[in-house]
Short mmCIF file of C-alpha atoms and ligand atoms in Angstrom, two decimals:
data_model
loop_
_atom_site.label_atom_id
_atom_site.label_comp_id
_atom_site.label_asym_id
_atom_site.label_seq_id
_atom_site.Cartn_x
_atom_site.Cartn_y
_atom_site.Cartn_z
CA MET A 1 112.24 111.46 70.36
CA GLN A 2 110.96 115.03 70.06
CA ARG A 3 112.23 117.68 72.40
CA PHE A 4 110.51 121.05 72.86
CA SER A 5 111.56 124.38 74.24
CA GLY A 6 109.10 126.13 76.59
CA PHE A 7 108.23 128.56 73.78
CA SER A 8 107.51 125.90 71.18
CA LEU A 9 105.34 124.03 73.74
CA LEU A 10 103.31 127.17 74.30
CA ARG A 11 103.02 127.86 70.56
CA ARG A 12 101.82 124.30 69.86
CA GLY A 13 99.39 124.40 72.79
CA LEU A 14 97.83 127.64 71.48
CA SER A 15 97.70 126.40 67.87
CA GLY A 16 95.13 123.69 68.60
CA HIS A 17 97.78 121.04 69.01
CA ARG A 18 98.66 121.00 65.26
CA ASP A 19 101.99 119.39 64.27
CA TRP A 20 102.32 117.19 67.34
CA GLN A 21 104.28 114.09 66.40
CA PRO A 22 102.54 110.85 67.47
CA GLN A 23 104.36 109.24 70.39
CA TRP A 24 104.44 105.86 68.73
CA ARG A 25 103.99 104.66 65.10
CA LYS A 26 100.89 103.00 63.74
CA PRO A 27 102.52 100.24 61.68
CA GLU A 28 100.79 97.65 59.51
CA PRO A 29 101.34 94.16 60.98
CA LYS A 30 104.29 92.27 59.43
CA ALA A 31 103.79 88.72 58.25
CA ALA A 32 106.01 87.37 61.02
CA TYR A 33 107.60 88.37 64.32
CA ASP A 34 110.12 86.77 66.65
CA ALA A 35 107.70 87.34 69.53
CA ILE A 36 104.17 88.64 69.86
CA ILE A 37 102.56 89.93 73.02
CA VAL A 38 98.75 89.78 73.10
CA GLY A 39 97.25 92.59 75.09
CA GLY A 40 98.24 96.28 75.12
CA GLY A 41 97.86 96.95 78.80
CA GLY A 42 100.72 97.88 81.08
CA HIS A 43 101.87 94.28 81.49
CA GLY A 44 101.92 93.62 77.75
CA LEU A 45 103.52 96.88 76.67
CA GLY A 46 106.01 96.57 79.46
CA ALA A 47 106.93 92.98 78.50
CA ALA A 48 107.51 94.10 74.89
CA TYR A 49 109.70 96.97 76.13
CA TYR A 50 111.87 94.72 78.30
CA LEU A 51 112.12 92.11 75.52
CA ALA A 52 113.56 94.79 73.28
CA LYS A 53 115.61 96.61 75.88
CA GLU A 54 117.05 93.79 78.00
CA HIS A 55 116.95 90.81 75.64
CA ASN A 56 117.67 92.55 72.37
CA LEU A 57 114.62 91.07 70.68
CA ARG A 58 113.62 93.86 68.28
CA ASN A 59 111.21 92.06 65.92
CA VAL A 60 108.38 92.15 68.44
CA ALA A 61 104.72 93.21 68.18
CA VAL A 62 102.00 94.00 70.71
CA LEU A 63 98.53 93.13 69.43
CA GLU A 64 95.65 94.97 71.16
CA LYS A 65 92.04 94.38 70.29
CA GLY A 66 91.02 97.93 71.23
CA TRP A 67 93.27 100.80 72.16
CA ILE A 68 96.31 100.55 74.40
CA GLY A 69 95.52 101.05 78.08
CA GLY A 70 91.78 100.64 77.38
CA GLY A 71 91.63 97.53 79.60
CA ASN A 72 92.21 97.39 83.34
CA THR A 73 95.37 99.43 83.06
CA GLY A 74 93.23 102.49 82.32
CA ARG A 75 90.40 101.50 84.64
CA ASN A 76 92.12 100.83 87.93
CA THR A 77 92.41 102.86 91.11
CA THR A 78 96.26 102.83 90.83
CA ILE A 79 97.13 101.63 94.33
CA ILE A 80 100.73 100.44 94.55
CA ARG A 81 102.03 98.47 97.54
CA SER A 82 104.06 95.35 98.22
CA ASN A 83 102.72 94.29 101.64
CA TYR A 84 101.80 90.72 100.66
CA LEU A 85 102.05 87.85 103.15
CA ARG A 86 104.03 85.05 101.56
CA ASP A 87 107.77 85.08 100.83
CA GLU A 88 107.13 84.39 97.15
CA SER A 89 104.73 87.35 96.89
CA ALA A 90 106.95 89.71 98.89
CA ALA A 91 109.77 89.01 96.41
CA LEU A 92 107.48 89.56 93.41
CA TYR A 93 105.66 92.69 94.54
CA ASP A 94 108.71 94.33 96.07
CA HIS A 95 110.66 93.73 92.86
CA ALA A 96 107.89 95.72 91.19
CA LEU A 97 107.85 98.46 93.84
CA LYS A 98 111.59 98.95 93.48
CA MET A 99 111.15 99.27 89.71
CA TRP A 100 108.36 101.86 90.18
CA GLU A 101 110.88 103.96 92.09
CA GLY A 102 112.99 104.38 88.95
CA LEU A 103 110.36 103.94 86.23
CA SER A 104 109.87 107.60 85.19
CA GLN A 105 113.61 107.97 84.74
CA ASP A 106 113.94 104.68 82.89
CA LEU A 107 111.12 105.51 80.44
CA ASN A 108 111.92 109.25 80.40
CA TYR A 109 108.20 109.67 80.91
CA ASN A 110 106.57 110.93 84.06
CA VAL A 111 104.32 108.16 85.39
CA MET A 112 103.56 110.34 88.41
CA PHE A 113 104.56 107.72 90.95
CA SER A 114 103.70 109.18 94.33
CA GLN A 115 104.80 107.37 97.51
CA ARG A 116 102.17 108.89 99.70
CA GLY A 117 101.63 105.72 101.77
CA VAL A 118 98.94 103.09 101.84
CA MET A 119 96.87 102.53 104.99
CA MET A 120 94.82 99.34 105.43
CA LEU A 121 92.18 99.69 108.15
CA ALA A 122 91.43 96.97 110.71
CA HIS A 123 87.84 96.90 111.93
CA THR A 124 87.67 93.58 113.80
CA VAL A 125 89.91 91.56 116.09
CA HIS A 126 90.48 89.20 113.18
CA ASP A 127 91.59 92.10 110.96
CA VAL A 128 93.99 93.22 113.71
CA GLN A 129 95.53 89.75 113.93
CA VAL A 130 95.78 89.35 110.18
CA PHE A 131 97.38 92.75 109.54
CA LYS A 132 99.82 92.34 112.43
CA ARG A 133 100.82 89.01 110.90
CA HIS A 134 101.40 90.78 107.60
CA VAL A 135 103.50 93.47 109.29
CA HIS A 136 105.71 90.85 110.91
CA ALA A 137 105.98 88.72 107.74
CA ASN A 138 106.77 91.82 105.62
CA ARG A 139 109.49 92.96 108.01
CA ALA A 140 111.05 89.51 107.92
CA ASN A 141 111.22 89.98 104.14
CA ARG A 142 112.58 93.51 104.47
CA VAL A 143 109.37 95.01 103.10
CA ASP A 144 108.34 98.10 105.00
CA ASN A 145 105.05 97.92 106.85
CA GLN A 146 104.04 99.14 110.28
CA TRP A 147 101.17 98.86 112.70
CA LEU A 148 99.42 102.12 113.59
CA THR A 149 97.11 102.70 116.57
CA CYS A 150 93.94 104.69 115.90
CA GLU A 151 95.58 107.90 117.05
CA GLU A 152 98.57 107.25 114.80
CA ALA A 153 96.27 106.44 111.84
CA ARG A 154 94.39 109.76 112.43
CA ALA A 155 97.70 111.61 112.57
CA VAL A 156 98.53 110.29 109.10
CA CYS A 157 95.01 110.86 107.79
CA PRO A 158 93.22 113.46 109.90
CA LEU A 159 89.90 113.13 108.00
CA LEU A 160 89.50 109.53 109.17
CA ARG A 161 86.69 108.85 111.59
CA THR A 162 87.48 105.86 113.81
CA ASP A 163 84.72 105.78 116.47
CA ASP A 164 80.92 105.86 116.53
CA ILE A 165 80.54 104.07 113.23
CA ARG A 166 79.20 100.70 112.27
CA TYR A 167 82.66 99.21 111.88
CA PRO A 168 84.92 101.18 114.28
CA VAL A 169 88.60 101.35 113.31
CA LEU A 170 90.86 99.40 115.71
CA GLY A 171 94.14 100.34 114.02
CA ALA A 172 95.83 100.06 110.66
CA ALA A 173 98.73 98.64 108.76
CA PHE A 174 100.72 101.33 106.90
CA GLN A 175 103.22 100.97 104.10
CA SER A 176 104.85 104.30 103.60
CA ARG A 177 106.63 103.30 100.34
CA GLY A 178 103.25 102.49 98.76
CA GLY A 179 101.19 105.02 96.87
CA THR A 180 99.76 105.68 93.46
CA ALA A 181 100.82 106.39 89.84
CA ARG A 182 99.09 107.78 86.75
CA HIS A 183 97.69 104.69 85.01
CA ASP A 184 97.44 106.08 81.43
CA ALA A 185 100.98 107.42 81.67
CA VAL A 186 102.22 103.93 82.45
CA ALA A 187 100.67 102.59 79.20
CA TRP A 188 101.83 105.61 77.15
CA GLY A 189 105.35 105.65 78.66
CA TYR A 190 105.89 101.95 77.93
CA ALA A 191 104.35 102.29 74.46
CA ARG A 192 106.59 105.17 73.51
CA ALA A 193 109.69 103.52 74.88
CA ALA A 194 108.94 100.15 73.27
CA ASP A 195 108.17 101.81 69.92
CA ALA A 196 111.46 103.71 70.07
CA LEU A 197 113.22 100.30 70.28
CA GLY A 198 111.37 99.06 67.21
CA VAL A 199 108.40 97.24 68.76
CA ASP A 200 105.26 97.35 66.56
CA ILE A 201 102.19 98.39 68.59
CA ILE A 202 99.12 97.31 66.62
CA GLU A 203 95.76 98.49 67.91
CA ASN A 204 92.33 97.33 66.72
CA CYS A 205 93.84 93.87 66.19
CA GLU A 206 91.89 91.24 68.06
CA VAL A 207 93.46 87.79 68.30
CA THR A 208 90.82 85.25 67.31
CA GLY A 209 92.75 82.01 67.05
CA ILE A 210 96.08 80.33 67.79
CA ARG A 211 97.60 78.04 65.16
CA ARG A 212 99.96 75.24 66.21
CA ASP A 213 102.39 73.15 64.17
CA ALA A 214 102.49 69.34 63.90
CA ASN A 215 104.48 69.19 67.19
CA GLY A 216 101.85 71.29 68.96
CA ALA A 217 104.10 74.41 69.21
CA VAL A 218 102.78 77.88 68.53
CA GLN A 219 103.05 78.82 64.86
CA ALA A 220 100.83 81.80 64.15
CA LEU A 221 97.97 83.96 65.41
CA GLU A 222 94.68 84.53 63.60
CA THR A 223 93.78 88.16 64.04
CA ALA A 224 91.30 90.75 62.90
CA ARG A 225 94.11 91.99 60.63
CA GLY A 226 95.09 88.66 59.14
CA LEU A 227 97.37 85.74 60.00
CA ILE A 228 100.62 86.72 61.78
CA GLN A 229 103.38 84.20 62.41
CA ALA A 230 105.37 83.94 65.61
CA ARG A 231 107.23 81.18 67.40
CA LYS A 232 106.82 82.90 70.76
CA VAL A 233 103.55 84.35 72.00
CA GLY A 234 103.02 85.91 75.40
CA VAL A 235 99.44 86.54 76.55
CA CYS A 236 98.74 89.48 78.92
CA ALA A 237 95.00 89.79 78.52
CA ALA A 238 93.74 90.15 82.11
CA GLY A 239 90.05 89.15 82.28
CA HIS A 240 90.16 87.63 78.79
CA SER A 241 93.22 85.43 79.39
CA SER A 242 91.20 82.22 79.66
CA VAL A 243 89.33 83.05 76.44
CA ILE A 244 92.65 83.32 74.56
CA LEU A 245 94.39 80.35 76.16
CA LYS A 246 91.35 78.22 75.28
CA MET A 247 92.19 78.92 71.62
CA ALA A 248 95.32 76.81 72.20
CA GLY A 249 93.49 74.19 74.22
CA VAL A 250 94.82 75.37 77.57
CA ARG A 251 92.35 75.66 80.43
CA LEU A 252 93.20 78.29 83.09
CA PRO A 253 91.83 78.16 86.62
CA LEU A 254 90.52 81.72 86.46
CA GLU A 255 87.17 83.35 87.03
CA SER A 256 86.40 86.78 85.50
CA TYR A 257 84.41 89.32 87.50
CA PRO A 258 83.53 93.01 87.04
CA LEU A 259 85.28 95.31 89.49
CA GLN A 260 84.12 98.88 89.74
CA ALA A 261 85.51 102.26 90.63
CA LEU A 262 84.29 105.85 90.53
CA VAL A 263 85.59 109.40 90.84
CA SER A 264 84.16 112.54 92.39
CA GLU A 265 84.20 116.07 91.19
CA PRO A 266 87.67 117.57 91.71
CA VAL A 267 88.47 119.41 94.94
CA LYS A 268 91.61 121.00 96.38
CA PRO A 269 94.26 118.67 97.81
CA ILE A 270 92.75 117.29 100.99
CA PHE A 271 93.52 113.61 101.17
CA PRO A 272 97.13 112.77 102.04
CA CYS A 273 97.48 109.05 101.48
CA VAL A 274 95.61 105.97 100.25
CA VAL A 275 93.13 104.38 102.67
CA MET A 276 91.70 100.89 102.09
CA SER A 277 89.19 98.89 104.01
CA ASN A 278 88.95 95.27 102.98
CA THR A 279 86.24 94.55 105.49
CA ILE A 280 83.81 97.09 104.18
CA HIS A 281 84.97 96.89 100.53
CA ALA A 282 85.99 100.46 99.97
CA TYR A 283 89.20 102.35 99.26
CA ILE A 284 90.00 105.95 98.51
CA SER A 285 92.75 108.31 97.42
CA GLN A 286 92.92 111.68 95.70
CA SER A 287 94.19 112.04 92.14
CA ASP A 288 96.50 114.83 91.04
CA LYS A 289 93.52 116.37 89.27
CA GLY A 290 91.79 116.58 92.66
CA GLU A 291 89.18 113.86 92.10
CA LEU A 292 88.53 111.41 94.90
CA VAL A 293 89.23 107.99 93.43
CA ILE A 294 86.99 105.46 95.10
CA GLY A 295 86.85 101.73 94.53
CA ALA A 296 84.30 99.07 95.42
CA GLY A 297 84.28 95.28 95.65
CA THR A 298 83.72 92.82 92.84
CA ASP A 299 80.27 91.70 91.76
CA ALA A 300 79.20 88.45 93.35
CA TYR A 301 78.88 86.68 89.99
CA THR A 302 81.18 86.21 86.98
CA SER A 303 80.58 88.32 83.91
CA TYR A 304 82.27 90.09 80.99
CA THR A 305 80.16 93.28 81.09
CA GLN A 306 82.46 96.19 81.95
CA ARG A 307 79.77 97.72 84.19
CA GLY A 308 78.93 95.98 87.41
CA GLY A 309 75.95 96.36 89.75
CA LEU A 310 74.86 99.74 91.13
CA HIS A 311 74.34 98.34 94.64
CA VAL A 312 78.08 97.54 94.81
CA THR A 313 79.18 101.14 94.30
CA SER A 314 76.39 102.45 96.51
CA HIS A 315 77.68 100.17 99.30
CA ALA A 316 81.22 101.50 98.85
CA LEU A 317 80.03 105.09 98.95
CA GLU A 318 78.06 104.49 102.14
CA ALA A 319 81.19 103.03 103.72
CA ILE A 320 83.35 105.95 102.55
CA CYS A 321 80.85 108.47 103.93
CA GLU A 322 80.93 106.73 107.30
CA LEU A 323 84.71 106.77 107.48
CA PHE A 324 85.00 110.31 106.07
CA PRO A 325 81.78 112.16 106.92
CA MET A 326 82.99 115.39 105.33
CA PHE A 327 82.68 113.75 101.88
CA ARG A 328 78.91 113.27 102.23
CA ARG A 329 78.14 116.25 100.01
CA MET A 330 80.61 115.42 97.27
CA ARG A 331 79.15 114.56 93.89
CA MET A 332 80.34 111.62 91.87
CA LEU A 333 81.33 112.32 88.25
CA ARG A 334 81.57 108.93 86.68
CA SER A 335 81.88 105.22 87.37
CA TRP A 336 83.08 102.28 85.33
CA GLY A 337 84.07 98.61 85.58
CA GLY A 338 86.88 96.37 84.47
CA ILE A 339 87.01 92.59 84.11
CA VAL A 340 89.45 91.09 86.61
CA ASP A 341 90.89 87.59 86.31
CA VAL A 342 90.77 85.98 89.72
CA SER A 343 92.78 82.85 90.54
CA PRO A 344 91.94 80.39 93.35
CA ASP A 345 94.79 81.56 95.59
CA ARG A 346 94.54 85.24 94.58
CA SER A 347 98.11 85.13 93.19
CA PRO A 348 99.08 85.57 89.52
CA ILE A 349 100.41 83.16 86.93
CA ILE A 350 103.61 84.25 85.13
CA ALA A 351 104.67 81.17 83.32
CA LYS A 352 105.26 78.87 80.37
CA THR A 353 102.16 76.95 79.35
CA PRO A 354 102.02 73.28 78.28
CA VAL A 355 102.07 74.58 74.65
CA PRO A 356 105.65 75.19 73.46
CA GLY A 357 106.21 78.84 72.64
CA LEU A 358 103.07 80.02 74.50
CA TYR A 359 103.50 81.97 77.73
CA VAL A 360 100.91 83.56 80.02
CA ASN A 361 100.85 86.44 82.45
CA CYS A 362 97.44 86.56 84.17
CA GLY A 363 95.48 85.93 87.35
CA TRP A 364 96.28 89.39 88.79
CA GLY A 365 92.66 89.73 89.76
CA THR A 366 91.99 93.02 91.46
CA GLY A 367 95.64 93.84 92.13
CA GLY A 368 97.91 93.74 89.12
CA PHE A 369 98.51 97.40 88.46
CA LYS A 370 100.99 97.63 91.35
CA ALA A 371 102.96 94.78 89.79
CA THR A 372 103.15 96.21 86.28
CA PRO A 373 106.92 96.91 85.90
CA GLY A 374 107.98 93.83 87.85
CA SER A 375 105.55 91.51 86.12
CA ALA A 376 106.46 92.81 82.68
CA HIS A 377 110.19 92.52 83.49
CA LEU A 378 109.89 88.92 84.68
CA PHE A 379 107.55 87.92 81.85
CA ALA A 380 110.00 89.22 79.26
CA TRP A 381 112.78 87.26 80.99
CA THR A 382 110.64 84.08 80.94
CA ILE A 383 109.83 84.50 77.23
CA ALA A 384 113.42 85.28 76.26
CA HIS A 385 114.96 82.39 78.22
CA ASP A 386 112.06 79.92 77.79
CA ARG A 387 112.17 79.32 81.55
CA PRO A 388 111.04 81.36 84.55
CA HIS A 389 113.17 83.83 86.42
CA ALA A 390 113.77 82.79 90.07
CA ILE A 391 111.25 85.39 91.27
CA ASN A 392 108.34 84.12 89.13
CA ALA A 393 109.28 80.43 89.29
CA PRO A 394 106.61 79.69 91.97
CA PHE A 395 103.86 81.39 89.95
CA THR A 396 103.09 78.49 87.63
CA ILE A 397 99.83 77.09 86.32
CA GLU A 398 100.78 73.65 87.68
CA ARG A 399 100.60 74.85 91.28
CA PHE A 400 96.83 74.51 91.11
CA ARG A 401 97.30 70.85 90.27
CA ASP A 402 100.15 70.17 92.68
CA GLY A 403 98.76 72.14 95.61
CA ARG A 404 101.68 74.60 95.98
CA LEU A 405 99.25 77.53 96.38
CA ILE A 406 100.41 81.02 97.31
CA ASP A 407 97.41 82.11 99.33
CA GLU A 408 97.04 85.90 99.32
CA ALA A 409 93.34 86.20 100.01
CA ALA A 410 93.90 88.68 102.84
CA ALA A 411 96.44 90.81 100.99
CA ALA A 412 94.43 91.00 97.82
CA ALA A 413 92.50 93.90 99.32
CA VAL A 414 89.21 93.56 97.47
CA ALA A 415 87.11 90.68 98.66
CA HIS A 416 86.29 88.20 95.94
P1 FAD B 1 94.87 95.10 80.80
O1 FAD B 1 95.26 96.48 81.03
O2 FAD B 1 93.41 94.79 80.99
O3 FAD B 1 95.30 94.73 79.37
C1 FAD B 1 94.86 93.55 78.73
C2 FAD B 1 94.56 93.97 77.31
O4 FAD B 1 94.29 92.78 76.54
C3 FAD B 1 93.31 94.84 77.18
O5 FAD B 1 93.66 96.10 76.70
C4 FAD B 1 92.44 94.04 76.24
O6 FAD B 1 91.70 94.89 75.30
C5 FAD B 1 93.40 93.16 75.52
N1 FAD B 1 92.79 91.95 74.95
C6 FAD B 1 91.89 91.11 75.50
N2 FAD B 1 91.52 90.17 74.65
C7 FAD B 1 92.26 90.36 73.49
C8 FAD B 1 92.35 89.71 72.25
N3 FAD B 1 91.62 88.62 71.97
N4 FAD B 1 93.20 90.18 71.32
C9 FAD B 1 93.97 91.30 71.58
N5 FAD B 1 93.91 91.97 72.74
C10 FAD B 1 93.07 91.51 73.70
N6 FAD B 1 95.42 96.80 90.67
C11 FAD B 1 96.21 97.38 91.60
O7 FAD B 1 97.35 96.94 91.79
N7 FAD B 1 95.83 98.48 92.33
C12 FAD B 1 94.56 99.00 92.24
O8 FAD B 1 94.26 99.96 92.90
C13 FAD B 1 93.67 98.38 91.34
N8 FAD B 1 92.42 98.83 91.16
C14 FAD B 1 91.57 98.30 90.27
C15 FAD B 1 90.34 98.87 90.10
C16 FAD B 1 89.49 98.42 89.08
C17 FAD B 1 88.13 99.07 88.94
C18 FAD B 1 89.93 97.38 88.23
C19 FAD B 1 89.02 96.90 87.14
C20 FAD B 1 91.17 96.79 88.42
C21 FAD B 1 92.00 97.25 89.45
N9 FAD B 1 93.29 96.68 89.63
C22 FAD B 1 94.16 97.29 90.54
C23 FAD B 1 93.76 95.55 88.80
C24 FAD B 1 94.63 96.04 87.68
O9 FAD B 1 93.95 97.02 86.93
C25 FAD B 1 94.93 94.92 86.74
O10 FAD B 1 95.37 93.75 87.45
C26 FAD B 1 96.08 95.31 85.80
O11 FAD B 1 95.85 96.60 85.27
C27 FAD B 1 96.16 94.33 84.65
O12 FAD B 1 97.00 94.82 83.64
P2 FAD B 1 97.14 94.09 82.26
O13 FAD B 1 98.10 94.86 81.47
O14 FAD B 1 97.44 92.66 82.55
O15 FAD B 1 95.66 94.07 81.68
O1 PYC B 2 95.43 95.71 94.96
O2 PYC B 2 95.69 97.37 96.31
C1 PYC B 2 95.04 96.74 95.49
C2 PYC B 2 93.73 97.22 95.12
C3 PYC B 2 93.07 98.26 95.65
C4 PYC B 2 91.89 98.36 94.99
C5 PYC B 2 91.85 97.41 94.03
N1 PYC B 2 93.00 96.72 94.13
#
């Protein structure tokens, strides 16, 4: 790993960035690997890193059809929290939150994790009841969450308008350990750390087919860069997970929708925490660059276009301007969409599949960024041991057949 003195950093910065060493190699794919991860987002890169670091599997590749972090990892609004309702989810998301707390140190890469607090607004009596239920359930699971009155909510976020609006604010749930992180840095940090342990990160390498042997087990992947053999394949492909699993004859209970976000022009630090409103489909925080990061709901129909409908973002902006009237004159710089993989109970799948050697990590829908380190860690464990870790054991595909659902519709934040 390269280390720089302050002087050499300045010299390189002024010399047009010549002589920078790439942070990870660009290897040609080998003919065979012990394990292949499909999908170079945070979950896939993280899984490869933990396979190498904690399970000593060094002959590992990550195959990414585009560029790493170009999927939802680089498109999300970076909200991190663990205030989910069910015991299974509390264990999963808090495992991740605890890992976020040490991730920059572990990767030796600043992922800019900022525990500025996440506030979820209640606008109706039903919201109040639901969020109070979450607060109690979270506390029973030793996950921090507290109920705030309107006055207390305004004390945390003075810009918030609570009265005289279409959906007045009746109070809020607040998780002070929640916050945000820098999404690209998560992909880059995991990529650099995995590469340093020998993992091959292969971009522009779309997986187009899955070959199975006479016993039905995974044998090789057909890719844009040729046939690559592997006995273990883990798929972390977010909105495209069902497309890939179909190549092995596995049908996933997922629907893929566009989810949109947008950022404003940058302004000085003004917004102290994250504020979310599930009822009016809008959420907002301020990035370290000063941009307001604003998210909207999903489109009402399934699609693979990374764009989404204009009316959806317009609706979110109207809601934000009602809650924060001082932002009415802000200009938006850009908007984008990502394809989210929504499961029927709004909980993920981190599991073995019916195909020996094939594992899947998907169904995170609109909320998987917050889980990145925990999900990657548990997925690596599952691949290495060929059985789930106790924390992800409930998150099977079979639960949709057996009825052991983990309903997180209210905690999922974005209505879909
Ligand atoms: P990705 O980062 O999407 O990685 C999957 C990769 O697989 C992609 O890079 C893709 O190119 C690759 N791939 C697909 N098909 C193939 C193939 N055939 N061959 C090879 N590679 C392939 N979550 C939160 O927790 N908090 C938030 O605030 C939040 N906000 C969001 C806002 C938006 C607008 C969006 C779109 C999502 C948001 N999410 C949020 C959800 C979150 O972004 C995702 O759940 C999470 O990033 C998924 O990570 P991943 O690594 O599984 O997927
Ligand atoms: O999961 O917290 C979340 C979230 C917020 C916006 C999109 N997802």
